[in-house]
Short mmCIF file of C-alpha atoms in Angstrom, two decimals:
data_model
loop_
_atom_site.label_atom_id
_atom_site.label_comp_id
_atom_site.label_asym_id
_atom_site.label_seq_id
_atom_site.Cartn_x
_atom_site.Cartn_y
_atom_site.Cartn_z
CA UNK A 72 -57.07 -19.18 -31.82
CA UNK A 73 -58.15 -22.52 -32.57
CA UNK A 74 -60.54 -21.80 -35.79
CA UNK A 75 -57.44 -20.46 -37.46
CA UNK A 76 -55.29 -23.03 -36.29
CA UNK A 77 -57.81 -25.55 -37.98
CA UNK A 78 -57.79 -23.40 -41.21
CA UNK A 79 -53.95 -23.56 -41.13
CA UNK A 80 -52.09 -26.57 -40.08
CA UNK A 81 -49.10 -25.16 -40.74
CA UNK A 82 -49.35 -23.11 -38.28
CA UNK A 83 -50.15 -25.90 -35.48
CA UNK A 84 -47.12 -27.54 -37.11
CA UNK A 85 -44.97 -24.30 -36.22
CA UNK A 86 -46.15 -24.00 -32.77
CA UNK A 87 -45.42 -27.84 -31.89
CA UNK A 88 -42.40 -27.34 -33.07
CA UNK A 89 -41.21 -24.41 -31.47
CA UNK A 90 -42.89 -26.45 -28.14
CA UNK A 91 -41.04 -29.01 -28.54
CA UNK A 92 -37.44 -26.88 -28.82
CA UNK A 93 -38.51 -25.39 -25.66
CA UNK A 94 -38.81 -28.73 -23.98
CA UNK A 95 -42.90 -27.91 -23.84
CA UNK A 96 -43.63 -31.41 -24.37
CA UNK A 97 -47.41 -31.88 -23.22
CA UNK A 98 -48.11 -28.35 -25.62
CA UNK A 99 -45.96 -29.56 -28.50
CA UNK A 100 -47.80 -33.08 -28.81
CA UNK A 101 -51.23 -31.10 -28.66
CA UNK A 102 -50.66 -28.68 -31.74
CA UNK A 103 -48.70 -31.53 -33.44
CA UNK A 104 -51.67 -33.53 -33.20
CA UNK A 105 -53.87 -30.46 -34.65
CA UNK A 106 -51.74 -30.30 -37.25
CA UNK A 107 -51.96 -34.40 -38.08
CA UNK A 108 -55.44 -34.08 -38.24
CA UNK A 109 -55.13 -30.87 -40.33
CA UNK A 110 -53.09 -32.67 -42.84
CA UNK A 111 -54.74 -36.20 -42.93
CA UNK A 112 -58.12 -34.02 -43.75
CA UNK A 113 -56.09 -32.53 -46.60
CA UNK A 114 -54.58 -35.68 -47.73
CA UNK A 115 -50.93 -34.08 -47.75
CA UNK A 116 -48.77 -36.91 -47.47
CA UNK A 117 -45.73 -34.92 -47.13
CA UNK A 118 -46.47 -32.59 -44.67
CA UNK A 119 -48.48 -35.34 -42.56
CA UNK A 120 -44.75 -37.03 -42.76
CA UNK A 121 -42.94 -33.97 -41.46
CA UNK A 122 -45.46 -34.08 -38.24
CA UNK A 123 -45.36 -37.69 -37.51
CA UNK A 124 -40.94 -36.73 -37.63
CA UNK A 125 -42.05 -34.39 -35.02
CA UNK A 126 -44.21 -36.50 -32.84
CA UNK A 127 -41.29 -39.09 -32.80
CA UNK A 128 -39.26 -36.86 -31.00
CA UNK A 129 -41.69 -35.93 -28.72
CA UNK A 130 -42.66 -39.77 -27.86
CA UNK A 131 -39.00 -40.51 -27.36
CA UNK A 132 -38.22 -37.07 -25.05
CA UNK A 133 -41.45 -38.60 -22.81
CA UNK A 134 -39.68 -42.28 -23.45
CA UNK A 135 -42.79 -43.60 -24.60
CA UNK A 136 -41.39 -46.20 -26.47
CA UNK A 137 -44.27 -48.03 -27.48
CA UNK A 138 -45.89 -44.63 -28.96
CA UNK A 139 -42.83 -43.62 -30.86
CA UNK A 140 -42.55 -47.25 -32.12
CA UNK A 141 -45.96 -47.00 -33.34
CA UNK A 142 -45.56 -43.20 -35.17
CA UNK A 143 -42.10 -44.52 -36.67
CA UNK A 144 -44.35 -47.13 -38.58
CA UNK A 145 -46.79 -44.61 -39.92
CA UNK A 146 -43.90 -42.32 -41.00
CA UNK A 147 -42.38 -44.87 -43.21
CA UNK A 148 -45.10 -45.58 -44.83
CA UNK A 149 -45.34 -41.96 -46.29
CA UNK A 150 -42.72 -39.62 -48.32
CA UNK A 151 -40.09 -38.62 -46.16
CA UNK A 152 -36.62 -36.70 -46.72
CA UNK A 153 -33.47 -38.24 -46.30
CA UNK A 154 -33.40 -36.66 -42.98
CA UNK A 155 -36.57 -38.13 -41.93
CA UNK A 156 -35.61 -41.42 -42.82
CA UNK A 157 -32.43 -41.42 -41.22
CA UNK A 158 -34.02 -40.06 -38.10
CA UNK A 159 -36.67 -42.82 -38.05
CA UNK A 160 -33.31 -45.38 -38.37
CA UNK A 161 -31.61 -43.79 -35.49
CA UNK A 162 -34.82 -44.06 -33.20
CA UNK A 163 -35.15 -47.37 -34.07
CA UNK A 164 -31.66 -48.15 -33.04
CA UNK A 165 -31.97 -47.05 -29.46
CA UNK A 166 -35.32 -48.93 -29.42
CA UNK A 167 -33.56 -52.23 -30.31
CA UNK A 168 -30.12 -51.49 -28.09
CA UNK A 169 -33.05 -51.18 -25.17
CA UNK A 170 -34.23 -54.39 -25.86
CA UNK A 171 -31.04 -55.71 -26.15
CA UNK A 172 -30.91 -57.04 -29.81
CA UNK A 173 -27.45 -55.51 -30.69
CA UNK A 174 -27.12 -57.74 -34.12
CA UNK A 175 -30.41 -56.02 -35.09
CA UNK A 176 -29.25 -51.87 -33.91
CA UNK A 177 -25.85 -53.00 -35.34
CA UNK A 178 -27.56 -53.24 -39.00
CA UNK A 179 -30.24 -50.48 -38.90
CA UNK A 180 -27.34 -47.87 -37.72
CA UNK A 181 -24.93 -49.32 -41.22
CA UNK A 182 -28.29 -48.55 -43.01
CA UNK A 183 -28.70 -44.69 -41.64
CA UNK A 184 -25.03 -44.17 -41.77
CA UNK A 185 -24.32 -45.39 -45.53
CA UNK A 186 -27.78 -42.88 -46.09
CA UNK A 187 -26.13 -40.13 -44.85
CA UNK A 188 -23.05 -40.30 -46.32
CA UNK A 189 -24.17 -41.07 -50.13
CA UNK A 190 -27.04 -37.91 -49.89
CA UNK A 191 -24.48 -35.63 -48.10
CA UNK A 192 -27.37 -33.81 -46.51
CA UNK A 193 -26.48 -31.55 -43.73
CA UNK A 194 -29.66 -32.29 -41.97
CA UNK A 195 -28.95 -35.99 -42.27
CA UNK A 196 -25.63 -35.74 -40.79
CA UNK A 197 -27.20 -33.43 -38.09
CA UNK A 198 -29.20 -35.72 -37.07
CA UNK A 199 -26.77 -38.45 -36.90
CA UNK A 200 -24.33 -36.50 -34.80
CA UNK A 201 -26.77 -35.69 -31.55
CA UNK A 202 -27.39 -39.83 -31.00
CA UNK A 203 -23.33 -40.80 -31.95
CA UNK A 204 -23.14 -42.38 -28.25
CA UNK A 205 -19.89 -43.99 -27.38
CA UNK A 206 -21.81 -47.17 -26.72
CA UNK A 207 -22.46 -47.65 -30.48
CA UNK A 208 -18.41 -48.85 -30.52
CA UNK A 209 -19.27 -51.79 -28.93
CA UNK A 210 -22.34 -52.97 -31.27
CA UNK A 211 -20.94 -56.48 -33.17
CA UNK A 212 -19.66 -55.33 -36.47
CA UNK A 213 -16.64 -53.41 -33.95
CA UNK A 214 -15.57 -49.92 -34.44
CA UNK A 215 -14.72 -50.16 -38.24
CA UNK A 216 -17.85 -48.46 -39.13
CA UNK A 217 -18.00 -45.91 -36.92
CA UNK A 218 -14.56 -45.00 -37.77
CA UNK A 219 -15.20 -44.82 -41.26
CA UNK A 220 -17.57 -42.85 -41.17
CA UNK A 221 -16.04 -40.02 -39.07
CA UNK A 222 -13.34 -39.84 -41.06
CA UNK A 223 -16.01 -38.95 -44.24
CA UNK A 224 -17.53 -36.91 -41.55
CA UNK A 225 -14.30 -34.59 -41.50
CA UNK A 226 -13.79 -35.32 -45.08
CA UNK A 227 -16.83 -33.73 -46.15
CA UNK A 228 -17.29 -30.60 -44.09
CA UNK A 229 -13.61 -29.89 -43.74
CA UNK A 230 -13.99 -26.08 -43.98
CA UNK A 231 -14.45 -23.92 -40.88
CA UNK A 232 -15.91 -25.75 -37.77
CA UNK A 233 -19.35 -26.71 -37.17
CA UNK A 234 -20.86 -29.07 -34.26
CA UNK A 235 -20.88 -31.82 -36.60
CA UNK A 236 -16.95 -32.17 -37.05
CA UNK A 237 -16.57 -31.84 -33.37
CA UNK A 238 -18.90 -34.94 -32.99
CA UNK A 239 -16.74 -37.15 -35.33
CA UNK A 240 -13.64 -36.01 -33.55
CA UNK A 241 -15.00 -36.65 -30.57
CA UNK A 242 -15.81 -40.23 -31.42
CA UNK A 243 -13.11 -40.92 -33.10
CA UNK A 244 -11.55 -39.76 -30.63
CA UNK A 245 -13.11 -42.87 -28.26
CA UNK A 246 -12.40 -45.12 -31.15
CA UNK A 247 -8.26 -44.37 -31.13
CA UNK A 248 -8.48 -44.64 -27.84
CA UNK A 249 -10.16 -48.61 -27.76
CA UNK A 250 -7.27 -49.29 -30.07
CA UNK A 251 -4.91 -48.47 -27.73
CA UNK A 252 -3.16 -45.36 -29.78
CA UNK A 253 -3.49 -43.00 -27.21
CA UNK A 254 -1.28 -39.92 -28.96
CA UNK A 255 -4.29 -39.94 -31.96
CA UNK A 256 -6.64 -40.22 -29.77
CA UNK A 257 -5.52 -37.20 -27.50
CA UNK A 258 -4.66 -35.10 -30.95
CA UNK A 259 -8.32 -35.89 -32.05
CA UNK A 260 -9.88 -34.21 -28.48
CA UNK A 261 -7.96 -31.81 -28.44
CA UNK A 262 -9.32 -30.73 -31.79
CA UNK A 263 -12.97 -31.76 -30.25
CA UNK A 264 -12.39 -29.26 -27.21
CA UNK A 265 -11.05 -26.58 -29.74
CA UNK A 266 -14.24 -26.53 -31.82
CA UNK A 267 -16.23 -26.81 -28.69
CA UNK A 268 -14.59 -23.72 -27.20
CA UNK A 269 -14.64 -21.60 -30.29
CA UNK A 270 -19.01 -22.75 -30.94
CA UNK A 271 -19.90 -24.82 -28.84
CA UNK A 272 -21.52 -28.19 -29.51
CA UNK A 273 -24.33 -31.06 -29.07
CA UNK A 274 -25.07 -31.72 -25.48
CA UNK A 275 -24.17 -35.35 -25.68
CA UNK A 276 -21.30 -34.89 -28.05
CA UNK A 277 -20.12 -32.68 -25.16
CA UNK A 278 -20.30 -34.77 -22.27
CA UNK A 279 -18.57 -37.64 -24.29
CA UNK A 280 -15.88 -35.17 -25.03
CA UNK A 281 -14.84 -34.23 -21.18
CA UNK A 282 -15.18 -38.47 -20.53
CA UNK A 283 -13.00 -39.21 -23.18
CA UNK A 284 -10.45 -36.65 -21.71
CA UNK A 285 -10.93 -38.04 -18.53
CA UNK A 286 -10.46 -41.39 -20.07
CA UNK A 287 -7.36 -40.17 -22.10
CA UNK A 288 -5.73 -38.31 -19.31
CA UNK A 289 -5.63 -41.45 -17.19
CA UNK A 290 -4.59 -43.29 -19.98
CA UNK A 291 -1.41 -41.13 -20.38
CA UNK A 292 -0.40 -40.92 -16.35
CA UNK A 293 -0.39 -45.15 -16.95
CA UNK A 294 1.89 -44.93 -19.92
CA UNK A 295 3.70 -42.43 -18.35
CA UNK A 296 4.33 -44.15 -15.09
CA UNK A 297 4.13 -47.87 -16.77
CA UNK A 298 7.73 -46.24 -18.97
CA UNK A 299 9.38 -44.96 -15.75
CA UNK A 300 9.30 -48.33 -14.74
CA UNK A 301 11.03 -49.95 -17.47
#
């Protein structure tokens, strides 16, 4: 009921986000925005930071642009995790690669990445992996940086397998394969499809991982063929 909801932001804040995991978008922004109001009456900066994370996500699953752009800005004004920041980075990277200013998304994505890395926060990194497109290889500073930092990537959580590793193969993957070596880059899906198989993965991270076969697969016939020739 709505009294208690008012009583308990928290609880708003719970529901929105539970909304929002089941792709209830309209429901989500409604108890996130109970909960905004819950918090700004309360003057809890932190938790009124955790909400505005929230209603990000919800502004950019509706791609309202212009709203999310707006909520980013009252985020960073307030006290947010490393998470949070790096998730109001990556946001604002797809913002400017829609409007086409690549030198700009080139230098906000170096900032969330080297954030990541030096806190070593899973959530950080897990945020990171769901929005490592392919198309970030092609931003100005080249694939250097993306490399890099899948190779900390699998540095760091080198135990087991986890989503996150099969992300970083995945790209680098893409990356190995741009530089023409083609035996890395098949050696590095393979070990994306084998975590995939075994847990499973992020949906994008999966969809770049059967292109980049594809890709690779090709690749090889061409060598293959190309060497018969010679």
């Amino acid at each position: 009921p709505l009294p208690i909801r008012d009583a308990r932001p928290r609880l708003s804040f719970i529901l929105g986000v539970c909304a929002l995991q089941h792709g209830e978008l309209g429901e989500a922004v409604t108890f996130l925005e109970e909960a905004r109001k819950g918090f700004e009456s309360r003057g809890d900066r932190a938790r009124l930071g955790e909400v505005l994370l929230e209603l990000v996500s919800a502004a950019s699953l509706q791609q309202d642009y212009t709203r999310r752009a707006a909520l980013a800005q009252q985020a960073l004004a307030l006290p947010l995790p490393v998470h949070g920041q790096v998730q109001l980075l990556m946001a604002r990277v797809w913002e400017l690669l829609h409007q086409s200013e690549l030198k700009q998304a080139d230098d906000e994505l170096g900032k969330a990445l080297e954030i990541t890395l030096v806190s070593k926060d899973v959530r950080a990194f897990n945020v990171v992996a769901p929005m490592f497109s392919m198309h970030l290889a092609f931003l100005p500073s080249g694939t250097a940086q993306l490399e890099s930092y899948c190779r900390q990537v699998l540095s760091i959580f080198s135990e087991g397998a986890s989503p996150l590793q099969g992300s970083a193969h995945t790209m680098l993957s893409y990356i190995l394969f741009l530089q023409g070596s083609i035996d890395e880059a098949i050696l590095e899906a393979e070990k994306a499809r084998e975590i995939s198989q075994q847990i499973g993965g992020f949906a994008n991270s999966e969809s770049q991982m059967h292109y980049v076969f594809g890709l690779l697969m090709v690749a090889s016939v061409f060598l293959q063929r190309t060497q018969g020739l010679g």
